[in-house]
Coordinates of C-alpha atoms and ligand atoms in Angstrom, one line a residue:
M1 CA 13.1 -40.3 20.0
Q2 CA 13.2 -36.6 19.2
H3 CA 9.8 -35.3 18.0
R4 CA 10.3 -32.7 15.2
K5 CA 7.5 -31.0 13.2
I6 CA 7.1 -33.2 10.2
T7 CA 5.1 -32.9 7.0
F8 CA 4.3 -35.5 4.4
I9 CA 3.9 -34.3 0.9
G10 CA 1.7 -37.0 -0.6
A11 CA -1.1 -38.8 1.2
G12 CA -1.1 -42.1 -0.5
N13 CA -0.5 -45.7 0.5
M14 CA 3.0 -45.3 1.8
A15 CA 2.4 -42.0 3.6
R16 CA -0.6 -43.6 5.4
A17 CA 1.5 -46.7 6.4
I18 CA 4.2 -44.5 8.0
I19 CA 1.9 -42.0 9.6
A20 CA -0.3 -44.8 11.1
G21 CA 2.8 -46.5 12.5
L22 CA 4.2 -43.2 13.9
V23 CA 1.0 -42.2 15.7
A24 CA 0.5 -45.7 17.1
G25 CA 4.1 -45.5 18.3
G26 CA 3.4 -42.3 20.2
Y27 CA 4.7 -39.6 17.8
P28 CA 2.5 -36.6 18.6
A29 CA -0.2 -36.2 16.0
T30 CA -0.2 -32.4 16.4
L31 CA 3.4 -32.4 15.0
I32 CA 2.4 -34.2 11.8
S33 CA 0.8 -32.7 8.7
V34 CA 0.0 -34.2 5.4
C35 CA -0.5 -32.5 2.0
A36 CA -2.1 -33.6 -1.2
P37 CA -4.1 -31.9 -4.0
S38 CA -7.4 -33.7 -3.4
S39 CA -8.9 -33.9 0.0
K40 CA -10.0 -37.5 0.0
N41 CA -6.8 -39.3 1.2
R42 CA -5.4 -36.5 3.3
D43 CA -8.7 -35.8 5.1
A44 CA -9.1 -39.5 5.8
L45 CA -5.6 -39.4 7.4
A46 CA -6.6 -36.4 9.5
T47 CA -9.8 -38.1 10.6
D48 CA -8.1 -41.5 11.4
Y49 CA -5.0 -40.2 13.1
G50 CA -5.7 -36.6 14.3
I51 CA -3.0 -35.1 12.1
I52 CA -3.2 -31.8 10.1
S53 CA -4.4 -32.0 6.5
S54 CA -3.6 -29.3 3.9
A55 CA -3.6 -28.7 0.2
N56 CA -0.7 -26.3 0.6
N57 CA 2.6 -28.0 0.2
I58 CA 4.5 -24.7 0.6
A59 CA 2.9 -23.6 3.8
C60 CA 3.4 -27.1 5.4
A61 CA 7.0 -27.4 4.3
Q62 CA 7.7 -23.9 5.5
E63 CA 6.3 -24.7 9.0
A64 CA 8.0 -28.1 9.2
D65 CA 11.5 -29.2 10.4
V66 CA 11.3 -32.3 8.4
V67 CA 9.7 -32.6 4.9
V68 CA 8.9 -36.1 3.7
L69 CA 8.6 -36.4 -0.1
A70 CA 6.0 -39.1 -0.5
V71 CA 4.7 -38.7 -4.0
K72 CA 5.1 -40.9 -7.1
P73 CA 8.5 -40.6 -8.8
Q74 CA 6.9 -39.2 -11.9
M75 CA 5.3 -36.3 -9.8
M76 CA 8.5 -35.5 -8.0
A77 CA 9.9 -32.8 -10.3
D78 CA 6.5 -30.9 -10.3
V79 CA 6.4 -31.1 -6.5
C80 CA 10.0 -30.0 -6.0
K81 CA 9.9 -27.0 -8.3
P82 CA 7.8 -24.7 -6.1
L83 CA 9.6 -25.9 -3.0
Q84 CA 12.9 -24.9 -4.5
E85 CA 11.5 -21.6 -5.7
Q86 CA 9.6 -20.6 -2.5
I87 CA 11.3 -22.2 0.5
D88 CA 14.6 -21.9 2.3
L89 CA 15.3 -25.6 2.8
S90 CA 18.6 -25.1 4.6
G91 CA 18.1 -26.1 8.2
K92 CA 15.4 -28.6 7.3
L93 CA 15.7 -32.3 6.9
V94 CA 14.3 -33.6 3.6
L95 CA 13.4 -37.3 3.5
S96 CA 12.5 -39.0 0.2
I97 CA 10.7 -42.3 0.1
A98 CA 10.6 -42.4 -3.7
A99 CA 12.0 -45.3 -5.7
G100 CA 14.3 -44.4 -8.5
I101 CA 15.3 -40.8 -7.7
L102 CA 18.9 -40.3 -6.8
V103 CA 20.2 -37.8 -4.3
S104 CA 22.1 -36.1 -7.2
R105 CA 18.7 -35.6 -8.9
F106 CA 17.3 -34.0 -5.7
Y107 CA 20.3 -31.6 -5.7
Q108 CA 19.2 -30.6 -9.2
M109 CA 15.5 -30.3 -8.3
L110 CA 15.8 -28.7 -4.8
G111 CA 19.3 -27.0 -5.0
E112 CA 22.4 -27.5 -2.9
P113 CA 23.4 -27.7 -0.2
L114 CA 20.5 -30.0 0.7
N115 CA 20.1 -32.1 3.9
I116 CA 18.5 -35.2 2.4
V117 CA 18.2 -38.8 3.4
R118 CA 16.6 -41.5 1.2
I119 CA 14.3 -44.0 2.8
M120 CA 13.0 -47.1 1.2
P121 CA 10.2 -48.3 3.4
N122 CA 7.4 -50.8 2.9
T123 CA 3.7 -50.9 3.6
P124 CA 3.9 -53.2 6.7
S125 CA 5.0 -50.0 8.5
L126 CA 1.3 -49.6 8.9
V127 CA 1.3 -52.3 11.5
G128 CA 4.7 -51.6 13.0
K129 CA 6.3 -54.4 11.0
G130 CA 8.0 -52.3 8.3
M131 CA 11.5 -52.8 6.9
S132 CA 13.2 -49.6 5.7
G133 CA 16.5 -49.1 4.0
L134 CA 18.2 -45.8 4.6
Y135 CA 20.9 -43.9 2.7
A136 CA 22.5 -40.6 3.7
P137 CA 25.2 -38.8 1.8
P138 CA 28.3 -38.2 3.9
Q139 CA 27.5 -34.6 4.8
V140 CA 24.3 -35.4 6.6
S141 CA 24.8 -34.8 10.3
Q142 CA 24.7 -37.6 12.9
A143 CA 21.7 -35.9 14.6
D144 CA 19.7 -36.1 11.3
R145 CA 20.8 -39.7 10.7
D146 CA 19.7 -40.6 14.3
Y147 CA 16.4 -38.9 13.8
T148 CA 15.7 -40.7 10.6
R149 CA 16.7 -44.0 12.1
D150 CA 14.5 -43.4 15.1
L151 CA 11.6 -42.3 12.9
M152 CA 11.6 -45.4 10.8
S153 CA 12.5 -47.7 13.8
S154 CA 9.2 -46.6 15.3
V155 CA 7.4 -48.3 12.4
G156 CA 9.6 -51.4 12.0
K157 CA 13.3 -52.3 11.4
V158 CA 15.9 -50.3 9.6
C159 CA 19.1 -51.0 7.7
W160 CA 21.6 -48.4 6.5
V161 CA 23.2 -48.9 3.1
A162 CA 26.6 -47.4 2.6
D163 CA 26.2 -46.9 -1.2
E164 CA 23.1 -45.3 -2.7
N165 CA 22.9 -48.3 -5.1
G166 CA 22.0 -50.4 -2.1
I167 CA 18.6 -48.7 -2.0
N168 CA 17.7 -50.5 -5.2
G169 CA 18.6 -53.8 -3.5
V170 CA 16.4 -52.8 -0.6
I171 CA 13.5 -52.2 -3.1
A172 CA 13.9 -55.7 -4.5
A173 CA 14.3 -57.4 -1.2
A174 CA 11.9 -55.4 1.0
G175 CA 10.2 -52.4 -0.5
S176 CA 8.4 -54.3 -3.3
A177 CA 8.5 -57.7 -1.4
P178 CA 5.2 -57.5 0.4
A179 CA 3.6 -57.7 -3.0
Y180 CA 5.5 -60.9 -3.8
F181 CA 4.2 -62.5 -0.7
F182 CA 0.6 -61.3 -1.3
L183 CA 0.8 -62.8 -4.8
F184 CA 1.9 -66.1 -3.4
M185 CA -0.7 -66.0 -0.6
D186 CA -3.4 -65.0 -3.0
A187 CA -2.6 -67.9 -5.3
M188 CA -2.7 -70.3 -2.3
Q189 CA -5.9 -68.9 -1.1
Q190 CA -7.5 -69.4 -4.5
E191 CA -6.4 -73.0 -4.7
A192 CA -7.6 -73.6 -1.1
E193 CA -11.0 -72.2 -2.2
R194 CA -11.0 -74.6 -5.2
M195 CA -10.4 -77.4 -2.7
G196 CA -13.7 -76.5 -1.1
F197 CA -12.8 -74.1 1.8
S198 CA -14.8 -70.9 2.2
H199 CA -13.2 -67.6 1.1
Q200 CA -12.7 -66.7 4.8
A201 CA -11.4 -70.1 5.9
A202 CA -9.0 -70.3 2.9
R203 CA -7.7 -66.8 3.8
E204 CA -7.2 -67.8 7.4
L205 CA -5.4 -71.0 6.6
V206 CA -2.9 -69.3 4.3
Q207 CA -2.5 -66.2 6.3
Q208 CA -1.8 -68.0 9.6
A209 CA 0.7 -70.3 7.8
A210 CA 2.5 -67.2 6.5
I211 CA 2.5 -65.5 9.9
G212 CA 3.6 -68.7 11.6
A213 CA 6.4 -69.3 9.1
A214 CA 7.7 -65.7 9.4
A215 CA 7.4 -65.7 13.2
L216 CA 9.3 -69.1 13.3
A217 CA 12.1 -67.7 11.1
A218 CA 12.3 -64.5 13.2
A219 CA 12.4 -66.4 16.4
N220 CA 15.3 -68.6 15.1
P221 CA 17.7 -66.2 13.3
E222 CA 20.6 -68.7 13.7
I223 CA 18.7 -71.5 11.8
P224 CA 19.1 -71.2 8.0
L225 CA 15.8 -70.9 6.1
S226 CA 16.7 -74.0 4.2
T227 CA 16.8 -75.9 7.5
L228 CA 13.5 -74.6 8.6
R229 CA 12.2 -75.8 5.2
E230 CA 13.7 -79.2 5.7
Q231 CA 12.1 -79.5 9.1
V232 CA 8.7 -79.4 7.4
T233 CA 9.7 -81.8 4.7
S234 CA 9.2 -85.4 5.6
K235 CA 10.9 -87.9 3.4
G236 CA 8.5 -89.3 0.8
G237 CA 5.8 -87.0 2.2
T238 CA 3.5 -84.3 1.0
T239 CA 5.8 -81.2 1.3
A240 CA 8.5 -82.9 -0.7
E241 CA 6.0 -83.4 -3.6
A242 CA 4.9 -79.7 -3.4
L243 CA 8.5 -78.5 -3.3
R244 CA 9.4 -80.8 -6.2
V245 CA 6.8 -79.0 -8.3
F246 CA 8.1 -75.5 -7.2
N247 CA 11.6 -76.6 -8.2
E248 CA 10.5 -78.1 -11.5
Q249 CA 8.9 -74.8 -12.3
Q250 CA 12.1 -73.0 -11.4
L251 CA 10.7 -71.0 -8.5
P252 CA 14.1 -69.9 -7.1
A253 CA 15.3 -68.7 -10.6
T254 CA 12.0 -67.0 -11.1
V255 CA 12.3 -65.2 -7.8
A256 CA 15.9 -64.1 -8.7
K257 CA 14.7 -62.8 -12.1
A258 CA 11.8 -60.9 -10.5
M259 CA 14.1 -59.2 -8.0
Q260 CA 16.5 -58.3 -10.8
A261 CA 13.6 -56.8 -12.8
A262 CA 12.7 -54.6 -9.8
V263 CA 16.3 -53.3 -9.6
S264 CA 16.4 -52.7 -13.4
R265 CA 13.2 -50.7 -13.2
A266 CA 14.6 -48.6 -10.4
Q267 CA 17.7 -48.0 -12.5
E268 CA 15.5 -47.0 -15.5
M269 CA 13.5 -44.6 -13.3
E270 CA 16.8 -43.0 -12.2
K271 CA 17.2 -41.9 -15.8
L272 CA 13.5 -41.0 -16.4
F273 CA 12.5 -38.8 -13.5
Ligands
LIG301 N1 3.5 -48.2 -2.0 C1 4.6 -48.7 -1.5 O1 4.6 -49.9 -1.1 C2 5.9 -48.0 -1.5 C3 6.0 -46.8 -2.1 N2 7.2 -46.1 -2.1 C4 7.3 -44.8 -2.7 O2 6.4 -43.9 -2.1 C5 6.0 -42.9 -3.0 C6 4.5 -42.8 -2.9 O3 3.9 -44.1 -3.3 P1 2.4 -44.4 -2.9 O4 2.1 -43.9 -1.5 O5 2.3 -45.9 -3.2 O6 1.6 -43.6 -4.0 P2 0.1 -43.2 -4.0 O7 -0.3 -43.0 -5.5 O8 -0.7 -44.1 -3.1 O9 0.1 -41.7 -3.4 C7 0.6 -40.6 -4.0 C8 0.2 -39.4 -3.2 O10 0.8 -38.2 -3.8 C9 -0.2 -37.2 -3.8 N3 0.2 -36.2 -4.8 C10 0.2 -36.2 -6.1 N4 0.6 -35.0 -6.6 C11 0.9 -34.2 -5.6 C12 1.3 -32.9 -5.4 N5 1.6 -32.1 -6.4 N6 1.5 -32.4 -4.1 C13 1.3 -33.2 -3.0 N7 0.9 -34.5 -3.1 C14 0.7 -35.0 -4.4 C15 -1.5 -37.9 -4.2 O11 -2.5 -37.0 -3.9 P3 -4.1 -37.4 -3.9 O12 -4.3 -38.1 -2.6 O13 -4.7 -36.1 -4.1 O14 -4.3 -38.3 -5.1 C16 -1.4 -39.1 -3.3 O15 -1.8 -38.8 -2.0 C17 6.5 -43.3 -4.3 O16 7.6 -42.5 -4.7 C18 7.0 -44.7 -4.2 O17 8.1 -45.0 -5.0 C19 8.3 -46.6 -1.5 C20 8.3 -47.8 -0.8 C21 7.1 -48.6 -0.8
LIG302 O1 6.3 -50.2 -6.9 C1 7.0 -49.2 -6.6 O2 7.7 -48.6 -7.4 C2 7.2 -48.8 -5.1 C3 8.6 -48.9 -4.6 C4 8.7 -50.1 -3.7 C5 7.2 -50.5 -3.6 N1 6.5 -49.8 -4.3

């Protein structure tokens, strides 16, 4: 992939996940900088990955070819104002990983024309297993689309959405989704501990079952997930009983409601920030 000078404004969980994945994938650390007001997170990134750490958003953005906006949505307006006032962003590629901030809002905050792509990544990018949704308005060049695709492909898989609304679907199905699985795994670990396993053994049992199930699904894309589930479920056996309880408790409907709640929140945020 092409290696452009890239700066991350924001040094939090998601910036770390992407930076770690990029450096592990061979993106030159000397081309990556990270900015945040306090030194703790950004200096830890500099120490861990050999990248440049700075408190100066403007200087880093000025130097960079690519500016990644990686702050919380509620901070975005404050971060964009000085960028708009002090920097010529034309000729740069701006990437936003924020949930709930539309391209049209970035035009207001950073001015037009603006070369911007929205990315909806997730934290497994940290270990090269990310899933990112990408949206680019029509005027973004093929070279910038290719760069963004290659950037996020180096930390996982990517999927383009044709309409910006699709980003909210990506949030529900992938961006927020690691947290759903962690909730489920944590509940399983706690019950395994109550059954008498040590903390560590319970974690390993649950974690390996999750890794195994995900790997099995990934290795058999042509087999529906429902069939993979049936292959575990012996008639009159133990799995059938566990699944009966999940269904009685309306797990599928609960999952659907939870995903819709994530979309609704993203839509609310589009009006708030
Ligand atoms: N976490 C996730 O799983 C995902 C997050 N996202 C999106 O990523 C974005 C960041 O989320 P996340 O990493 O979780 O957030 P964090 O709270 O972990 O990190 C936010 C970072 O922003 C920095 N920051 C705050 N104000 C400024 C400023 N004025 N200039 C520069 N940096 C600033 C903070 O600095 P300091 O270190 O000094 O506190 C911190 O490093 C959000 O918009 C979110 O929607 C998208 C997909 C998944
Ligand atoms: O919770 C959030 O708002 C962000 C977006 C997707 C994952 N984390």
